[in-house]
Amino acid sequence: MKTIFEKSIPGRRSTRPVASDVPTKAKLAPNLLRKQPAALPELSELDVVRHFTGLSRLNFGVDTGFYPLGSCTMKYNPKLAEVVGRNPGFAMLHPLLPQLPGGEIMVQGALAVLYEMDRLLSEISGMAGFTMQPLAGAHGELTGVLIIAAYHKDRGNHKKTILIPDSAHGTNPASAAIAGFTVKTIPSSEDGLLDVEALEAALDDDVAGLMLTCPNTLGLTHPRIKEITDLVHAVDGLVYCDGANTNAMLGRCRPGDVGFDVVHINLHKTFATPHGGGGPGAGPVGVVEKLMPYLPVSVVRERQDGTYYLEYDHPKSIGYMSPFYGNFAVILKAYTYLLMVGSEGLPRISGNAVLNANYVLARLREHYEYPVKSKQPCKHECVLSAVRQAKSGVRALDIAKTLMDYGFHSPTIYFPLTVKECIMIEPTETESKEMLDAFCDAMIDIARIADENPESLHDTPRSTPVSRLDEVKAAKELDVASY
Amino acid sequence: MPFIANTDAQRKEMLEVIGVQHIDELFADIPAHLQCGEINIPKGLSEQEVRNRLDILSKRNNVDYFNFLGGGFYDHYIPAAVSAITGRSEFYTAYTPYQPEISQGTLQAIYEYQSAMCRLTGMEVANASLYDGGTAICEAIIMAANITDRKRIVIDDSVNPIYRKMVRSYTSNLGLELIEIPSKDGMPDRGLIEAALNDQTAALVVQTPNFFGCIDDVTDLGERIHSHGGLLVVSTYPLALGLLRPPGECGADIVVAEGQSLGLTLSFGGPYLGILTTRKKFARKIPGRIAGRTVDAKGREGFVLTLQAREQHIRREKATSNICTNQALCALTSLVYLSLMGKEGLAEVAQTCADKAAYARERLLQVPGVSLRFPPDRPFFNEFVLQLPMAADKVIRRLFLRSVAAGFPLGRYWPEMDNCLLIAVTEKRTKEEIDFLAHALGAVL
């Protein structure tokens, strides 16, 4: 489709902006002004609406169909949350209001949402308190690791190393590096779990902490988790829980109860806020009591009379991770979801998410290699491998692309790095058995074609608006903007 | 139960296929003593009850006042077509476009967004967006330090004070030397900046229009930092660029901005939009996602995420940034807004803001006891600073009682400016509202 700039017709106008109703004209020196207007599109409102409606139809979302993208928790996004997000009582609220004298009383509803989310997430994760500031999962990681750094600095510890398992998401080491730490990688054992003996060997006084994804990226919980957190605590290290996979644990096991000190939760995964095509997300961070002084400012507090206020006086705080209170509208949507789900809903979410993943695994493990040696059930996602199909030249990539022709979004295939030809499937709890069966039937059909006619899988997908794109050309010629 | 499709009968069939009796068995690997009981939060409610509850909470917020509060976050008019388009769930229920064949909508929109940001800021390369204007400054600073392999960062103190705090937090462990230069009469102090720059300086960071609303021609500052081999980072107000000369024409190497003014609601602080544009020569040093144009196997044009070798999922701790997501839906929002306003429309809105602000300044200066904090010839866009005969805090409190959010008290971040009030005027404020503000101000002083 032509770009919106290519569709532009000189002189055409859309929305008419309000005209000035004041007698004054601003006078600015020519060196401060544009010589000509910015070359933005010149189109009618209908042109613009059709252009973007056309683009939207080239997309695949959860509302379009099954989206089993592993590690991304593409569950259904309830529509009520969208309605609440647009409520002018929230949408029109200026973030600087509470900094004004007399402004606090004008934002009591919003502060209540932030305060209650803190309490809800603290109960759900077993932490003492949360900050809502982090604007995404990776931003939560950075916040968490900066808190770990602040804790050690405050205690006079000179610890420079963060331990991270090889199966971790790439943001973990990248976040630790920005927080000033050196990263040491801990290998996984044969069963796909963190190797406890390797961890013990790596632990010394230089270790500031361990970042652990729970359940891990193979969808496995670590049966020796408490032993692991105890070992790290023994050298005055802190344990960070990457809570990207919290969906599997809701109402079953709380990070705070198994010895984690810091956790981030992706509201856009676990608590059903939409992913928006790559954001906005939200990654609130929770900490245990001893780390509370280091949380970012401001902190929402409740007075005896039931009103809320923002506290800025936290001398040990790591400071500001975002200008205000995080991605408020995202937090609001997650809050809406949590009110509907309630305490009894939490274990049902994790239970059904884990049931769906194990069902897919049970149906597919005859047809694909299951690279996990551990006998334990998978959690919210299952990781298969296409090594068997790869022998006849059909890679995980081919399988992922072919699934699009069956009407499904592809699973994750570039991750985790520890599994060759991996196919990581996360069905989520919101999908029905019929949908999972249709997906499994497609996967089985593809495995059959991989056997019988492997060549035919190299130029899929065929039913999509474009076929496989030339990524090398994109990086080499680098056309990233027209201007 | 809400949002779960399977019936008990289906669950039973599925458990049989798996070969267990009960869902709880799938959690047997978590030692029993580490499993939690029922979580101590309220029971679930119906959609109607939740809607009522949120409605009540929204009414405990007050948005019913004449709004002259800005400070980097503005109450601009948002055309109805913006939310009609961004509310399409093909956009908002998609993930990061890892599978380009079924994500061309998001990818092309990102490419168009990148193009629009380059055109607006006068630069050559943009990323797919960052979290907000503050994190964009932080990332620009880290980027400049990486490009120059230097550690010293000089920041003018008329850059948004909250962003300066964020920079301190963000970079606290990176061994950077952050030097804040006090501004003079509402503008960067050229003398102090010159003295602070040296051959170890990675970047000079300035903002225009700055926090006080003053517009600065930063061309000479660009020349000064360049003569030391460092980079000029300019933070700006994107809607103002409908009227103002783009930073790219004033020597900026990296332009950053909070994109909220381009069609995003205030929403109590987010989600917002971090804009970052730069020169082509720095494309491979840019943080975050970037979409690029290419062709498919049949030669058809299409878009992909590109330059991924910079990113965390490949480079891990050696990546240019830890950023994984962008603010795709917010970037789309700003693109739709700019497309609707168009070439002439954006220029007109920016001019209207400036005109109304010029009128407001003129009108408010007629109020006895009110004067300008900075010299009257300081150019400004849509925000300006008044010197009041009493503490701005007191005035703001009194004006709230007359349904006016009068502005921001600068004493909060500059203790010597206790009597200073920062007033913002967007195209949404009418002459009547401005006159009312002047009248009310006269009454409370």
Short mmCIF file of N, CA and C in Angstrom, two decimals, chain A residues 392-470:
data_model
loop_
_atom_site.label_atom_id
_atom_site.label_comp_id
_atom_site.label_asym_id
_atom_site.label_seq_id
_atom_site.Cartn_x
_atom_site.Cartn_y
_atom_site.Cartn_z
N SER A 392 14.74 -32.76 7.22
CA SER A 392 14.31 -32.71 5.82
C SER A 392 14.27 -31.27 5.31
N GLY A 393 14.94 -30.38 6.04
CA GLY A 393 15.10 -29.01 5.55
C GLY A 393 14.00 -28.06 5.97
N VAL A 394 13.08 -28.51 6.80
CA VAL A 394 12.00 -27.62 7.24
C VAL A 394 12.37 -27.06 8.61
N ARG A 395 12.59 -25.75 8.65
CA ARG A 395 13.02 -25.12 9.88
C ARG A 395 11.81 -24.64 10.68
N ALA A 396 12.08 -24.29 11.95
CA ALA A 396 11.01 -23.73 12.79
C ALA A 396 10.39 -22.51 12.10
N LEU A 397 11.24 -21.73 11.44
CA LEU A 397 10.75 -20.55 10.73
C LEU A 397 9.70 -20.92 9.68
N ASP A 398 9.96 -22.01 8.93
CA ASP A 398 9.01 -22.43 7.90
C ASP A 398 7.68 -22.83 8.52
N ILE A 399 7.76 -23.51 9.63
CA ILE A 399 6.53 -23.94 10.31
C ILE A 399 5.75 -22.73 10.80
N ALA A 400 6.49 -21.77 11.39
CA ALA A 400 5.85 -20.55 11.89
C ALA A 400 5.16 -19.80 10.76
N LYS A 401 5.84 -19.70 9.62
CA LYS A 401 5.26 -18.96 8.49
C LYS A 401 4.06 -19.71 7.91
N THR A 402 4.14 -21.04 7.86
CA THR A 402 3.05 -21.82 7.28
C THR A 402 1.77 -21.71 8.11
N LEU A 403 1.95 -21.59 9.43
CA LEU A 403 0.77 -21.48 10.30
C LEU A 403 -0.12 -20.30 9.91
N MET A 404 0.50 -19.25 9.35
CA MET A 404 -0.29 -18.08 8.95
C MET A 404 -1.30 -18.46 7.87
N ASP A 405 -0.94 -19.38 7.00
CA ASP A 405 -1.87 -19.80 5.95
C ASP A 405 -3.04 -20.60 6.51
N TYR A 406 -2.88 -21.10 7.74
CA TYR A 406 -3.98 -21.79 8.41
C TYR A 406 -4.81 -20.82 9.25
N GLY A 407 -4.43 -19.53 9.22
CA GLY A 407 -5.21 -18.53 9.95
C GLY A 407 -4.76 -18.27 11.38
N PHE A 408 -3.54 -18.73 11.72
CA PHE A 408 -3.04 -18.51 13.09
C PHE A 408 -1.84 -17.59 13.09
N HIS A 409 -1.66 -16.88 14.19
CA HIS A 409 -0.40 -16.18 14.37
C HIS A 409 0.67 -17.21 14.72
N SER A 410 1.90 -16.90 14.38
CA SER A 410 3.00 -17.84 14.66
C SER A 410 3.33 -17.87 16.14
N PRO A 411 3.85 -19.02 16.61
CA PRO A 411 4.44 -19.04 17.96
C PRO A 411 5.79 -18.30 17.93
N THR A 412 6.41 -18.15 19.10
CA THR A 412 7.75 -17.55 19.17
C THR A 412 8.79 -18.57 18.71
N ILE A 413 9.70 -18.16 17.84
CA ILE A 413 10.69 -19.14 17.35
C ILE A 413 12.14 -18.70 17.53
N TYR A 414 12.35 -17.43 17.89
CA TYR A 414 13.73 -16.96 18.01
C TYR A 414 14.24 -17.09 19.45
N PHE A 415 13.46 -17.72 20.30
CA PHE A 415 13.72 -17.65 21.72
C PHE A 415 12.99 -18.80 22.41
N PRO A 416 13.49 -19.44 23.44
CA PRO A 416 14.77 -19.19 24.10
C PRO A 416 15.97 -19.68 23.28
N LEU A 417 17.09 -19.02 23.50
CA LEU A 417 18.29 -19.31 22.70
C LEU A 417 18.86 -20.69 23.02
N THR A 418 18.41 -21.28 24.15
CA THR A 418 18.99 -22.56 24.57
C THR A 418 18.38 -23.75 23.81
N VAL A 419 17.32 -23.50 23.05
CA VAL A 419 16.67 -24.62 22.32
C VAL A 419 16.83 -24.41 20.82
N LYS A 420 17.35 -25.43 20.15
CA LYS A 420 17.49 -25.36 18.69
C LYS A 420 16.12 -25.49 18.03
N GLU A 421 15.90 -24.71 16.97
CA GLU A 421 14.65 -24.79 16.20
C GLU A 421 13.43 -24.75 17.11
N CYS A 422 13.45 -23.81 18.04
CA CYS A 422 12.39 -23.85 19.05
C CYS A 422 11.08 -23.27 18.52
N ILE A 423 10.01 -23.82 19.05
CA ILE A 423 8.66 -23.35 18.75
C ILE A 423 7.97 -23.20 20.11
N MET A 424 7.80 -21.96 20.52
CA MET A 424 7.33 -21.71 21.88
C MET A 424 5.87 -21.26 21.82
N ILE A 425 5.01 -22.08 22.40
CA ILE A 425 3.57 -21.88 22.25
C ILE A 425 2.94 -21.50 23.58
N GLU A 426 2.29 -20.36 23.62
CA GLU A 426 1.59 -19.94 24.84
C GLU A 426 0.13 -19.67 24.48
N PRO A 427 -0.76 -20.61 24.79
CA PRO A 427 -2.15 -20.45 24.33
C PRO A 427 -2.95 -19.43 25.16
N THR A 428 -2.60 -19.23 26.41
CA THR A 428 -3.34 -18.44 27.41
C THR A 428 -4.68 -19.08 27.77
N GLU A 429 -5.22 -18.65 28.90
CA GLU A 429 -6.45 -19.24 29.44
C GLU A 429 -7.69 -18.85 28.66
N THR A 430 -7.60 -17.78 27.84
CA THR A 430 -8.85 -17.30 27.23
C THR A 430 -9.24 -18.09 25.97
N GLU A 431 -8.38 -18.98 25.52
CA GLU A 431 -8.69 -19.74 24.30
C GLU A 431 -9.48 -21.01 24.63
N SER A 432 -10.35 -21.39 23.71
CA SER A 432 -11.21 -22.56 23.92
C SER A 432 -10.56 -23.82 23.38
N LYS A 433 -11.09 -24.96 23.81
CA LYS A 433 -10.59 -26.26 23.33
C LYS A 433 -10.73 -26.36 21.82
N GLU A 434 -11.83 -25.84 21.26
CA GLU A 434 -12.01 -25.94 19.79
C GLU A 434 -10.86 -25.23 19.08
N MET A 435 -10.49 -24.05 19.60
CA MET A 435 -9.43 -23.29 18.97
C MET A 435 -8.10 -24.03 19.09
N LEU A 436 -7.84 -24.59 20.28
CA LEU A 436 -6.58 -25.33 20.47
C LEU A 436 -6.54 -26.54 19.55
N ASP A 437 -7.69 -27.22 19.40
CA ASP A 437 -7.74 -28.39 18.51
C ASP A 437 -7.45 -27.99 17.07
N ALA A 438 -8.05 -26.88 16.65
CA ALA A 438 -7.82 -26.44 15.26
C ALA A 438 -6.34 -26.12 15.06
N PHE A 439 -5.74 -25.49 16.06
CA PHE A 439 -4.32 -25.15 15.97
C PHE A 439 -3.46 -26.42 15.95
N CYS A 440 -3.77 -27.36 16.84
CA CYS A 440 -2.98 -28.60 16.90
C CYS A 440 -3.14 -29.38 15.59
N ASP A 441 -4.37 -29.41 15.06
CA ASP A 441 -4.59 -30.09 13.77
C ASP A 441 -3.69 -29.48 12.69
N ALA A 442 -3.60 -28.15 12.71
CA ALA A 442 -2.76 -27.48 11.72
C ALA A 442 -1.29 -27.86 11.91
N MET A 443 -0.84 -27.85 13.15
CA MET A 443 0.56 -28.21 13.44
C MET A 443 0.86 -29.64 13.00
N ILE A 444 -0.11 -30.54 13.23
CA ILE A 444 0.09 -31.94 12.85
C ILE A 444 0.12 -32.07 11.33
N ASP A 445 -0.76 -31.31 10.68
CA ASP A 445 -0.81 -31.32 9.23
C ASP A 445 0.53 -30.82 8.65
N ILE A 446 1.06 -29.78 9.27
CA ILE A 446 2.33 -29.23 8.79
C ILE A 446 3.47 -30.24 8.98
N ALA A 447 3.43 -30.96 10.12
CA ALA A 447 4.46 -31.99 10.37
C ALA A 447 4.38 -33.06 9.28
N ARG A 448 3.15 -33.39 8.87
CA ARG A 448 2.97 -34.39 7.81
C ARG A 448 3.55 -33.87 6.49
N ILE A 449 3.23 -32.62 6.16
CA ILE A 449 3.74 -32.04 4.91
C ILE A 449 5.27 -31.96 4.95
N ALA A 450 5.80 -31.67 6.14
CA ALA A 450 7.26 -31.59 6.28
C ALA A 450 7.90 -32.92 5.93
N ASP A 451 7.19 -34.00 6.20
CA ASP A 451 7.66 -35.35 5.86
C ASP A 451 7.52 -35.63 4.38
N GLU A 452 6.32 -35.29 3.87
CA GLU A 452 5.96 -35.73 2.51
C GLU A 452 6.46 -34.78 1.43
N ASN A 453 6.40 -33.50 1.72
CA ASN A 453 6.71 -32.53 0.67
C ASN A 453 7.39 -31.30 1.27
N PRO A 454 8.57 -31.51 1.83
CA PRO A 454 9.21 -30.42 2.60
C PRO A 454 9.43 -29.15 1.77
N GLU A 455 9.70 -29.32 0.50
CA GLU A 455 9.97 -28.15 -0.35
C GLU A 455 8.82 -27.14 -0.33
N SER A 456 7.60 -27.67 -0.20
CA SER A 456 6.43 -26.79 -0.32
C SER A 456 6.28 -25.84 0.87
N LEU A 457 7.11 -26.03 1.90
CA LEU A 457 6.98 -25.18 3.08
C LEU A 457 7.99 -24.03 3.09
N HIS A 458 8.77 -23.92 2.03
CA HIS A 458 9.82 -22.89 2.06
C HIS A 458 9.36 -21.52 1.57
N ASP A 459 8.22 -21.50 0.87
CA ASP A 459 7.79 -20.18 0.38
C ASP A 459 6.45 -19.76 0.98
N THR A 460 6.14 -20.32 2.13
CA THR A 460 4.95 -19.87 2.85
C THR A 460 5.32 -18.62 3.64
N PRO A 461 4.35 -17.80 4.01
CA PRO A 461 2.91 -17.89 3.75
C PRO A 461 2.56 -17.40 2.35
N ARG A 462 1.45 -17.95 1.84
CA ARG A 462 1.01 -17.56 0.49
C ARG A 462 -0.26 -16.73 0.52
N SER A 463 -0.96 -16.74 1.66
CA SER A 463 -2.26 -16.08 1.71
C SER A 463 -2.20 -14.69 2.34
N THR A 464 -1.01 -14.25 2.71
CA THR A 464 -0.87 -12.98 3.44
C THR A 464 -0.62 -11.82 2.46
N PRO A 465 -0.81 -10.59 2.93
CA PRO A 465 -0.65 -9.43 2.03
C PRO A 465 0.74 -9.36 1.37
N VAL A 466 1.76 -9.78 2.09
CA VAL A 466 3.09 -9.91 1.50
C VAL A 466 3.65 -11.27 1.91
N SER A 467 4.62 -11.77 1.17
CA SER A 467 5.27 -13.01 1.59
C SER A 467 6.55 -12.64 2.35
N ARG A 468 7.44 -13.61 2.52
CA ARG A 468 8.63 -13.34 3.35
C ARG A 468 9.41 -12.16 2.80
N LEU A 469 9.83 -11.30 3.71
CA LEU A 469 10.46 -10.05 3.30
C LEU A 469 11.98 -10.14 3.39
N ASP A 470 12.61 -9.33 2.57
CA ASP A 470 14.07 -9.36 2.49
C ASP A 470 14.67 -8.50 3.60
#
